[in-house]
Amino acid sequence: MTRVVSVALCLQLALGAGLTFADPVDSAQSIIRAQIRAFLEDDAETAYSFASPEIREKFPDKLVFFEMVKQSYQHLYRPGNFAFGRSKLVGKEVIQEVLIVGSDGKDWTAIYELVPQADGSYKINGVVMVQTAPGPAL
């Protein structure tokens, strides 16, 4: 009984001291937001820094990666607006929806896959773009 009380006290002290544990979804959203910001600023180096080792293997040069994004993911490269949708954990991977009003004015959903790295960070391992039906007129 004393052991349970001391563990509870330690947890209460830790939580009271403001200690927090990293939330994988929060981390994933921060990474996605930062990469989109890098796209908007034409910062190839920063955008490339969020790519997983698997993506870097396919695109070993940051400029080739950036050009691929411009051509194949133009709605991520220059989104009108974006917001985070649903997310889920699959094992330690994060799957995150990003709802986008594209540069063409159409609605898109980007489905991101982020994978954990040995250092505890997350990297973007892939994105699938899907055009979505518009909602009702406001």
Backbone as ProteinMPNN parsed JSONL, in Angstrom:
{"seq_chain_A": "MTRVVSVALCLQLALGAGLTFADPVDSAQSIIRAQIRAFLEDDAETAYSFASPEIREKFPDKLVFFEMVKQSYQHLYRPGNFAFGRSKLVGKEVIQEVLIVGSDGKDWTAIYELVPQADGSYKINGVVMVQTAPGPAL", "coords_chain_A": {"N_chain_A": [[0.82, -1.191, 0.0], [1.917, 1.256, 0.808], [3.809, 1.575, -1.154], [2.227, 1.98, -3.467], [1.058, 4.428, -2.821], [3.361, 6.051, -2.734], [4.217, 5.909, -5.407], [2.016, 7.102, -6.638], [2.219, 9.652, -5.499], [4.67, 10.482, -6.601], [4.004, 10.566, -9.318], [2.046, 12.548, -9.236], [3.584, 14.728, -8.366], [5.356, 14.95, -10.51], [3.617, 15.556, -12.613], [2.534, 17.892, -11.624], [4.783, 19.473, -11.704], [4.924, 20.216, -14.26], [5.864, 18.482, -16.181], [5.723, 16.986, -19.325], [4.711, 14.584, -21.755], [5.804, 13.706, -24.967], [3.502, 13.894, -27.573], [2.767, 11.832, -30.206], [1.027, 12.559, -32.346], [0.788, 15.346, -32.082], [3.471, 15.994, -32.551], [3.727, 15.082, -35.203], [1.92, 16.794, -36.539], [3.169, 19.263, -36.112], [5.497, 18.909, -37.6], [4.468, 18.555, -40.202], [3.209, 21.05, -40.563], [5.474, 22.723, -40.438], [6.884, 21.819, -42.677], [5.137, 22.501, -44.774], [5.198, 25.258, -44.456], [7.868, 25.678, -45.175], [7.716, 24.945, -47.873], [6.091, 27.04, -48.818], [7.841, 29.138, -48.477], [9.753, 28.578, -50.314], [11.918, 27.05, -49.441], [13.942, 24.714, -49.913], [15.845, 23.161, -48.558], [15.015, 23.066, -45.821], [12.448, 21.925, -46.145], [13.149, 19.438, -47.189], [14.473, 18.374, -45.021], [12.586, 17.177, -43.436], [11.941, 14.812, -44.597], [11.768, 11.261, -44.685], [14.315, 8.678, -44.271], [13.793, 6.768, -46.274], [12.46, 8.236, -48.259], [14.477, 10.052, -48.845], [16.278, 8.309, -49.961], [15.038, 7.691, -52.381], [14.991, 10.216, -53.497], [17.755, 11.604, -53.606], [18.766, 14.174, -53.675], [18.133, 17.428, -52.538], [17.086, 19.418, -54.207], [16.036, 18.017, -56.369], [14.071, 16.599, -55.021], [12.48, 18.77, -54.186], [11.628, 19.785, -56.642], [10.09, 17.628, -57.525], [8.01, 17.742, -55.657], [6.865, 20.219, -56.356], [5.876, 19.579, -58.909], [4.268, 17.228, -58.59], [2.8, 17.505, -56.251], [1.441, 19.956, -56.117], [-0.618, 21.206, -54.705], [0.075, 20.946, -52.078], [2.442, 22.281, -52.134], [1.704, 24.907, -52.705], [-0.635, 25.644, -50.946], [-4.01, 26.886, -50.584], [-5.539, 27.218, -48.147], [-5.162, 25.267, -45.167], [-5.99, 22.574, -42.929], [-5.855, 20.423, -40.102], [-7.122, 17.148, -40.199], [-8.524, 14.038, -39.373], [-6.58, 11.744, -37.363], [-4.431, 8.954, -36.72], [-2.8, 6.379, -34.857], [-0.727, 3.842, -35.983], [0.647, 1.224, -34.848], [3.686, 2.549, -34.152], [3.675, 4.444, -36.056], [2.363, 7.471, -37.512], [-0.625, 8.399, -38.968], [-1.937, 10.986, -40.743], [-4.497, 13.159, -41.663], [-4.68, 15.93, -43.85], [-6.535, 18.633, -44.596], [-7.101, 20.447, -47.446], [-7.463, 23.481, -49.222], [-6.89, 23.756, -52.409], [-4.529, 25.336, -54.696], [-5.976, 25.548, -56.941], [-8.469, 26.09, -56.073], [-10.03, 23.946, -55.432], [-11.113, 21.287, -53.218], [-8.957, 19.227, -51.342], [-7.559, 16.268, -49.911], [-4.788, 15.447, -48.105], [-3.026, 12.65, -47.225], [-0.905, 11.848, -44.85], [1.936, 9.875, -43.995], [3.847, 9.314, -41.254], [6.895, 8.327, -39.85], [8.544, 6.896, -37.008], [11.825, 7.789, -35.842], [15.128, 6.651, -34.897], [16.064, 8.449, -32.992], [13.793, 9.31, -31.764], [12.344, 11.27, -33.026], [10.031, 12.216, -35.687], [9.577, 11.49, -39.164], [8.505, 12.382, -42.45], [7.114, 9.974, -44.455], [5.637, 9.537, -46.681], [3.017, 10.745, -48.848], [-0.311, 10.84, -49.805], [-2.433, 12.188, -52.166], [-5.792, 13.158, -52.433], [-8.566, 14.135, -54.261], [-11.312, 15.81, -52.933], [-14.863, 15.852, -52.412], [-16.662, 18.892, -52.546], [-18.02, 20.602, -49.714], [-21.316, 21.636, -48.534], [-22.554, 24.741, -49.856], [-21.72, 27.767, -48.265]], "CA_chain_A": [[0.0, 0.0, 0.0], [2.808, 2.41, 0.874], [4.445, 1.685, -2.466], [1.239, 2.572, -4.362], [0.932, 5.832, -2.443], [4.564, 6.777, -3.147], [4.178, 6.022, -6.865], [1.0, 8.11, -6.943], [2.785, 10.952, -5.139], [5.694, 10.821, -7.602], [3.295, 10.954, -10.544], [1.398, 13.837, -8.992], [4.644, 15.739, -8.348], [5.861, 15.115, -11.881], [2.61, 16.267, -13.399], [2.445, 19.235, -11.07], [5.988, 20.212, -12.076], [4.812, 20.615, -15.657], [6.47, 17.527, -17.104], [4.778, 16.464, -20.309], [5.25, 13.55, -22.621], [5.574, 14.06, -26.369], [2.383, 13.241, -28.235], [3.161, 11.61, -31.593], [0.17, 13.305, -33.275], [1.228, 16.746, -32.012], [4.759, 16.06, -33.244], [3.469, 14.927, -36.642], [1.296, 18.017, -37.037], [4.197, 20.309, -36.124], [6.396, 18.621, -38.719], [3.733, 18.846, -41.439], [3.053, 22.51, -40.616], [6.783, 23.306, -40.742], [7.24, 21.516, -44.065], [4.307, 23.336, -45.648], [5.763, 26.612, -44.36], [9.094, 25.666, -45.987], [7.288, 24.988, -49.279], [5.62, 28.397, -49.115], [9.002, 30.031, -48.484], [10.706, 28.024, -51.29], [13.084, 26.618, -48.677], [14.113, 23.296, -50.238], [16.645, 22.481, -47.536], [14.178, 22.788, -44.655], [11.405, 20.971, -46.549], [13.805, 18.135, -47.358], [14.914, 17.875, -43.719], [11.493, 16.425, -42.816], [11.743, 13.573, -45.356], [12.316, 10.049, -44.069], [15.435, 8.08, -45.007], [13.287, 6.085, -47.463], [12.211, 9.277, -49.266], [15.794, 10.569, -49.221], [16.896, 7.31, -50.838], [14.417, 7.873, -53.704], [15.331, 11.566, -53.96], [18.965, 11.899, -52.833], [19.122, 15.583, -53.788], [17.027, 18.263, -52.059], [16.479, 20.167, -55.312], [15.223, 17.048, -57.119], [12.909, 16.39, -54.154], [11.653, 19.973, -54.221], [11.018, 19.854, -57.973], [9.048, 16.589, -57.54], [6.875, 18.274, -54.893], [6.237, 21.259, -57.176], [5.177, 18.961, -60.035], [3.296, 16.187, -58.23], [2.047, 17.861, -55.05], [1.319, 21.413, -56.185], [-1.577, 21.708, -53.713], [0.836, 21.061, -50.835], [3.471, 23.289, -52.379], [1.055, 26.218, -52.621], [-2.028, 25.496, -50.513], [-4.766, 28.093, -50.251], [-5.664, 27.057, -46.695], [-5.13, 23.863, -44.767], [-6.333, 22.272, -41.545], [-5.658, 19.015, -39.792], [-8.306, 16.316, -40.048], [-8.369, 12.887, -38.485], [-5.256, 11.151, -37.239], [-4.429, 7.705, -35.97], [-1.53, 5.69, -34.689], [-0.662, 2.455, -36.442], [1.904, 0.906, -34.184], [4.298, 3.831, -33.772], [3.529, 5.373, -37.177], [1.236, 8.393, -37.441], [-1.335, 8.695, -40.215], [-2.566, 12.282, -40.499], [-5.185, 13.844, -42.764], [-4.575, 17.378, -43.938], [-7.585, 19.111, -45.489], [-6.473, 21.547, -48.179], [-8.065, 24.171, -50.351], [-5.757, 23.832, -53.316], [-4.301, 26.552, -55.471], [-7.012, 25.554, -57.974], [-9.741, 26.367, -55.42], [-10.724, 22.687, -55.135], [-10.805, 20.671, -51.931], [-8.085, 18.071, -51.405], [-7.112, 15.673, -48.662], [-3.461, 14.838, -48.139], [-2.9, 11.657, -46.163], [0.521, 11.738, -44.529], [2.453, 8.795, -43.166], [5.063, 9.724, -40.567], [7.507, 7.178, -39.193], [9.474, 7.275, -35.942], [13.247, 7.592, -36.081], [15.848, 6.127, -33.733], [16.23, 9.505, -31.99], [12.484, 9.648, -31.208], [11.645, 12.221, -33.891], [9.24, 11.644, -36.769], [9.873, 11.982, -40.509], [7.432, 12.118, -43.416], [7.49, 8.821, -45.275], [4.811, 9.492, -47.877], [1.786, 11.533, -48.868], [-1.252, 10.499, -50.874], [-3.389, 13.296, -52.393], [-7.102, 12.723, -52.916], [-9.506, 15.25, -54.425], [-12.515, 15.527, -52.151], [-16.06, 16.552, -52.839], [-16.873, 20.094, -51.736], [-19.145, 20.595, -48.783], [-22.401, 22.501, -48.974], [-22.224, 26.169, -49.953], [-21.935, 28.51, -47.0]], "C_chain_A": [[0.866, 1.257, 0.0], [3.467, 2.652, -0.478], [3.506, 2.361, -3.472], [1.098, 4.058, -4.085], [2.16, 6.607, -2.902], [4.645, 6.917, -4.66], [3.176, 7.091, -7.27], [1.516, 9.507, -6.627], [3.834, 11.398, -6.162], [5.037, 11.269, -8.899], [2.652, 12.325, -10.382], [2.435, 14.962, -8.983], [5.166, 16.01, -9.751], [4.873, 15.9, -12.73], [2.46, 17.698, -12.915], [3.636, 20.094, -11.46], [5.974, 20.601, -13.548], [5.499, 19.667, -16.621], [5.397, 17.011, -18.055], [5.485, 15.43, -21.16], [4.862, 13.892, -24.052], [4.424, 13.232, -26.939], [2.76, 13.067, -29.7], [2.326, 12.402, -32.597], [0.549, 14.785, -33.27], [2.551, 16.933, -32.75], [4.563, 16.004, -34.749], [2.879, 16.207, -37.222], [2.293, 19.175, -37.09], [5.14, 20.144, -37.309], [5.714, 18.975, -40.043], [3.589, 20.362, -41.62], [4.372, 23.172, -41.02], [7.201, 23.012, -42.189], [6.416, 22.351, -45.04], [4.809, 24.78, -45.619], [7.028, 26.711, -45.209], [8.762, 25.681, -47.476], [6.891, 26.408, -49.665], [6.764, 29.402, -49.202], [10.06, 29.608, -49.5], [12.024, 27.629, -50.629], [13.25, 25.101, -48.842], [14.851, 22.545, -49.131], [15.803, 22.118, -46.314], [13.094, 21.774, -44.999], [11.97, 19.554, -46.632], [14.206, 17.533, -46.008], [13.84, 17.039, -43.02], [11.222, 15.095, -43.515], [12.43, 12.401, -44.653], [13.524, 9.547, -44.867], [14.983, 7.373, -46.293], [13.013, 7.088, -48.593], [13.539, 9.843, -49.75], [16.532, 9.593, -50.131], [16.345, 7.442, -52.262], [14.817, 9.198, -54.338], [16.561, 12.04, -53.189], [19.408, 13.368, -52.87], [17.919, 16.437, -53.398], [16.34, 19.026, -53.187], [15.616, 19.26, -56.187], [13.945, 16.753, -56.329], [11.946, 17.567, -54.28], [10.94, 20.102, -55.562], [9.89, 18.822, -58.099], [7.818, 17.09, -56.797], [6.134, 19.317, -55.726], [5.384, 20.65, -58.286], [4.027, 18.05, -59.591], [2.398, 16.537, -57.052], [1.841, 19.371, -54.998], [0.36, 21.98, -55.148], [-0.96, 21.753, -52.316], [1.884, 22.159, -50.952], [2.916, 24.703, -52.228], [-0.406, 26.066, -52.199], [-2.693, 26.858, -50.337], [-4.875, 28.173, -48.739], [-5.505, 25.575, -46.397], [-5.471, 23.744, -43.293], [-6.123, 20.782, -41.323], [-6.997, 18.326, -39.59], [-8.019, 15.205, -39.055], [-6.916, 12.427, -38.448], [-5.41, 9.823, -36.508], [-3.015, 7.162, -35.898], [-1.686, 4.271, -35.193], [0.684, 1.944, -35.955], [2.483, 2.213, -33.688], [4.23, 4.847, -34.901], [2.305, 6.256, -36.974], [0.678, 8.568, -38.847], [-2.147, 9.959, -39.93], [-3.21, 12.818, -41.765], [-4.884, 15.338, -42.686], [-5.575, 17.814, -44.997], [-7.09, 20.41, -46.123], [-7.45, 22.157, -49.172], [-6.882, 24.435, -51.277], [-5.652, 25.163, -54.026], [-5.326, 26.675, -56.6], [-8.396, 25.847, -57.393], [-10.534, 25.12, -55.076], [-10.264, 22.14, -53.795], [-10.015, 19.387, -52.144], [-7.841, 17.546, -50.003], [-5.747, 15.059, -48.914], [-3.393, 13.881, -46.964], [-1.411, 11.394, -45.98], [0.793, 10.483, -43.718], [3.768, 9.295, -42.571], [5.59, 8.541, -39.759], [8.495, 7.649, -38.13], [10.909, 6.96, -36.347], [13.909, 7.119, -34.784], [15.989, 7.173, -32.618], [14.905, 9.954, -31.365], [11.711, 10.664, -32.028], [10.811, 11.461, -34.928], [9.67, 12.272, -38.091], [8.72, 11.576, -41.422], [7.904, 11.04, -44.375], [6.642, 8.694, -46.536], [3.559, 10.321, -47.702], [0.953, 11.059, -50.055], [-2.253, 11.658, -50.964], [-4.665, 12.732, -52.986], [-7.98, 13.958, -53.072], [-10.788, 14.866, -53.702], [-13.677, 16.365, -52.675], [-16.253, 17.784, -51.969], [-18.077, 19.915, -50.82], [-20.245, 21.505, -49.307], [-21.949, 23.968, -49.002], [-22.551, 26.848, -48.638], [-22.694, 29.778, -47.274]], "O_chain_A": [[0.582, 2.211, -0.724], [3.657, 3.796, -0.891], [3.939, 3.217, -4.244], [1.027, 4.861, -5.016], [2.021, 7.718, -3.414], [5.1, 7.95, -5.152], [3.457, 7.9, -8.154], [1.284, 10.443, -7.391], [3.874, 12.568, -6.541], [5.47, 12.246, -9.51], [2.709, 13.158, -11.286], [2.187, 16.033, -9.535], [5.388, 17.16, -10.131], [5.257, 16.802, -13.475], [2.28, 18.613, -13.719], [3.516, 21.317, -11.54], [6.906, 21.243, -14.03], [5.698, 20.021, -17.783], [4.3, 16.647, -17.633], [6.712, 15.418, -21.263], [3.737, 14.314, -24.319], [4.396, 12.01, -26.792], [3.046, 14.054, -30.378], [2.861, 12.871, -33.602], [0.624, 15.411, -34.328], [2.732, 17.907, -33.481], [5.162, 16.786, -35.488], [3.301, 16.654, -38.289], [2.257, 19.979, -38.021], [5.532, 21.124, -37.943], [6.315, 19.621, -40.901], [3.823, 20.886, -42.709], [4.382, 24.081, -41.85], [7.801, 23.862, -42.847], [6.95, 22.854, -46.029], [4.84, 25.447, -46.653], [7.24, 27.715, -45.889], [9.44, 26.347, -48.258], [7.303, 26.915, -50.709], [6.668, 30.4, -49.917], [11.139, 30.199, -49.555], [13.102, 27.844, -51.184], [12.768, 24.315, -48.026], [14.502, 21.408, -48.814], [15.87, 20.989, -45.827], [12.846, 20.853, -44.22], [11.334, 18.595, -46.195], [14.269, 16.312, -45.871], [14.152, 16.273, -42.109], [10.364, 14.33, -43.073], [13.523, 12.537, -44.103], [13.725, 9.953, -46.011], [15.707, 7.379, -47.289], [13.308, 6.807, -49.754], [13.706, 10.087, -50.945], [17.323, 10.009, -50.978], [17.091, 7.321, -53.233], [14.964, 9.297, -55.557], [16.432, 12.794, -52.224], [20.336, 13.749, -52.157], [16.809, 16.198, -53.872], [15.132, 19.257, -53.127], [14.578, 19.69, -56.69], [12.862, 16.67, -56.907], [10.742, 17.379, -54.459], [9.772, 20.489, -55.608], [8.856, 19.103, -58.705], [6.695, 16.884, -57.257], [4.905, 19.296, -55.792], [4.294, 21.144, -58.575], [2.936, 18.103, -60.161], [1.343, 15.928, -56.877], [2.044, 19.994, -53.955], [0.511, 23.134, -54.746], [-1.417, 22.512, -51.462], [2.171, 22.87, -49.99], [3.583, 25.585, -51.687], [-1.312, 26.325, -52.99], [-2.045, 27.846, -49.993], [-4.354, 29.104, -48.124], [-5.692, 24.732, -47.274], [-5.274, 24.675, -42.513], [-6.208, 19.986, -42.258], [-7.885, 18.838, -38.908], [-7.36, 15.409, -38.035], [-6.136, 12.682, -39.365], [-6.379, 9.598, -35.781], [-2.165, 7.439, -36.743], [-2.656, 3.585, -34.871], [1.722, 2.197, -36.567], [1.855, 2.913, -32.894], [4.672, 5.985, -34.738], [1.33, 5.846, -36.343], [1.415, 8.848, -39.793], [-2.943, 9.997, -38.992], [-2.564, 12.922, -42.808], [-4.841, 15.926, -41.606], [-5.475, 17.414, -46.157], [-6.711, 21.35, -45.425], [-8.17, 21.446, -49.872], [-5.995, 25.23, -50.968], [-6.554, 25.998, -53.968], [-5.527, 27.758, -57.151], [-9.386, 25.854, -58.124], [-11.609, 25.222, -54.485], [-9.187, 22.472, -53.3], [-10.346, 18.568, -53.002], [-7.91, 18.293, -49.028], [-5.574, 14.251, -49.827], [-3.673, 14.266, -45.829], [-0.752, 10.801, -46.834], [-0.006, 10.081, -42.873], [4.69, 9.655, -43.302], [4.834, 7.849, -39.078], [9.189, 8.65, -38.305], [11.176, 6.01, -37.083], [13.31, 7.184, -33.711], [16.028, 6.823, -31.439], [14.885, 10.865, -30.538], [10.534, 10.902, -31.756], [10.879, 10.236, -35.029], [10.074, 13.433, -38.136], [8.053, 10.566, -41.198], [8.945, 11.168, -45.019], [6.905, 7.83, -47.372], [3.098, 10.572, -46.588], [1.462, 10.9, -51.165], [-2.845, 12.057, -49.96], [-4.631, 11.931, -53.92], [-8.128, 14.74, -52.133], [-11.285, 13.748, -53.839], [-13.499, 17.42, -53.284], [-16.026, 17.72, -50.761], [-19.015, 19.176, -51.122], [-20.125, 22.076, -50.391], [-21.061, 24.367, -48.248], [-23.546, 26.53, -47.987], [-22.975, 30.541, -46.35]]}, "name": "protein", "num_of_chains": 1, "seq": "MTRVVSVALCLQLALGAGLTFADPVDSAQSIIRAQIRAFLEDDAETAYSFASPEIREKFPDKLVFFEMVKQSYQHLYRPGNFAFGRSKLVGKEVIQEVLIVGSDGKDWTAIYELVPQADGSYKINGVVMVQTAPGPAL"}
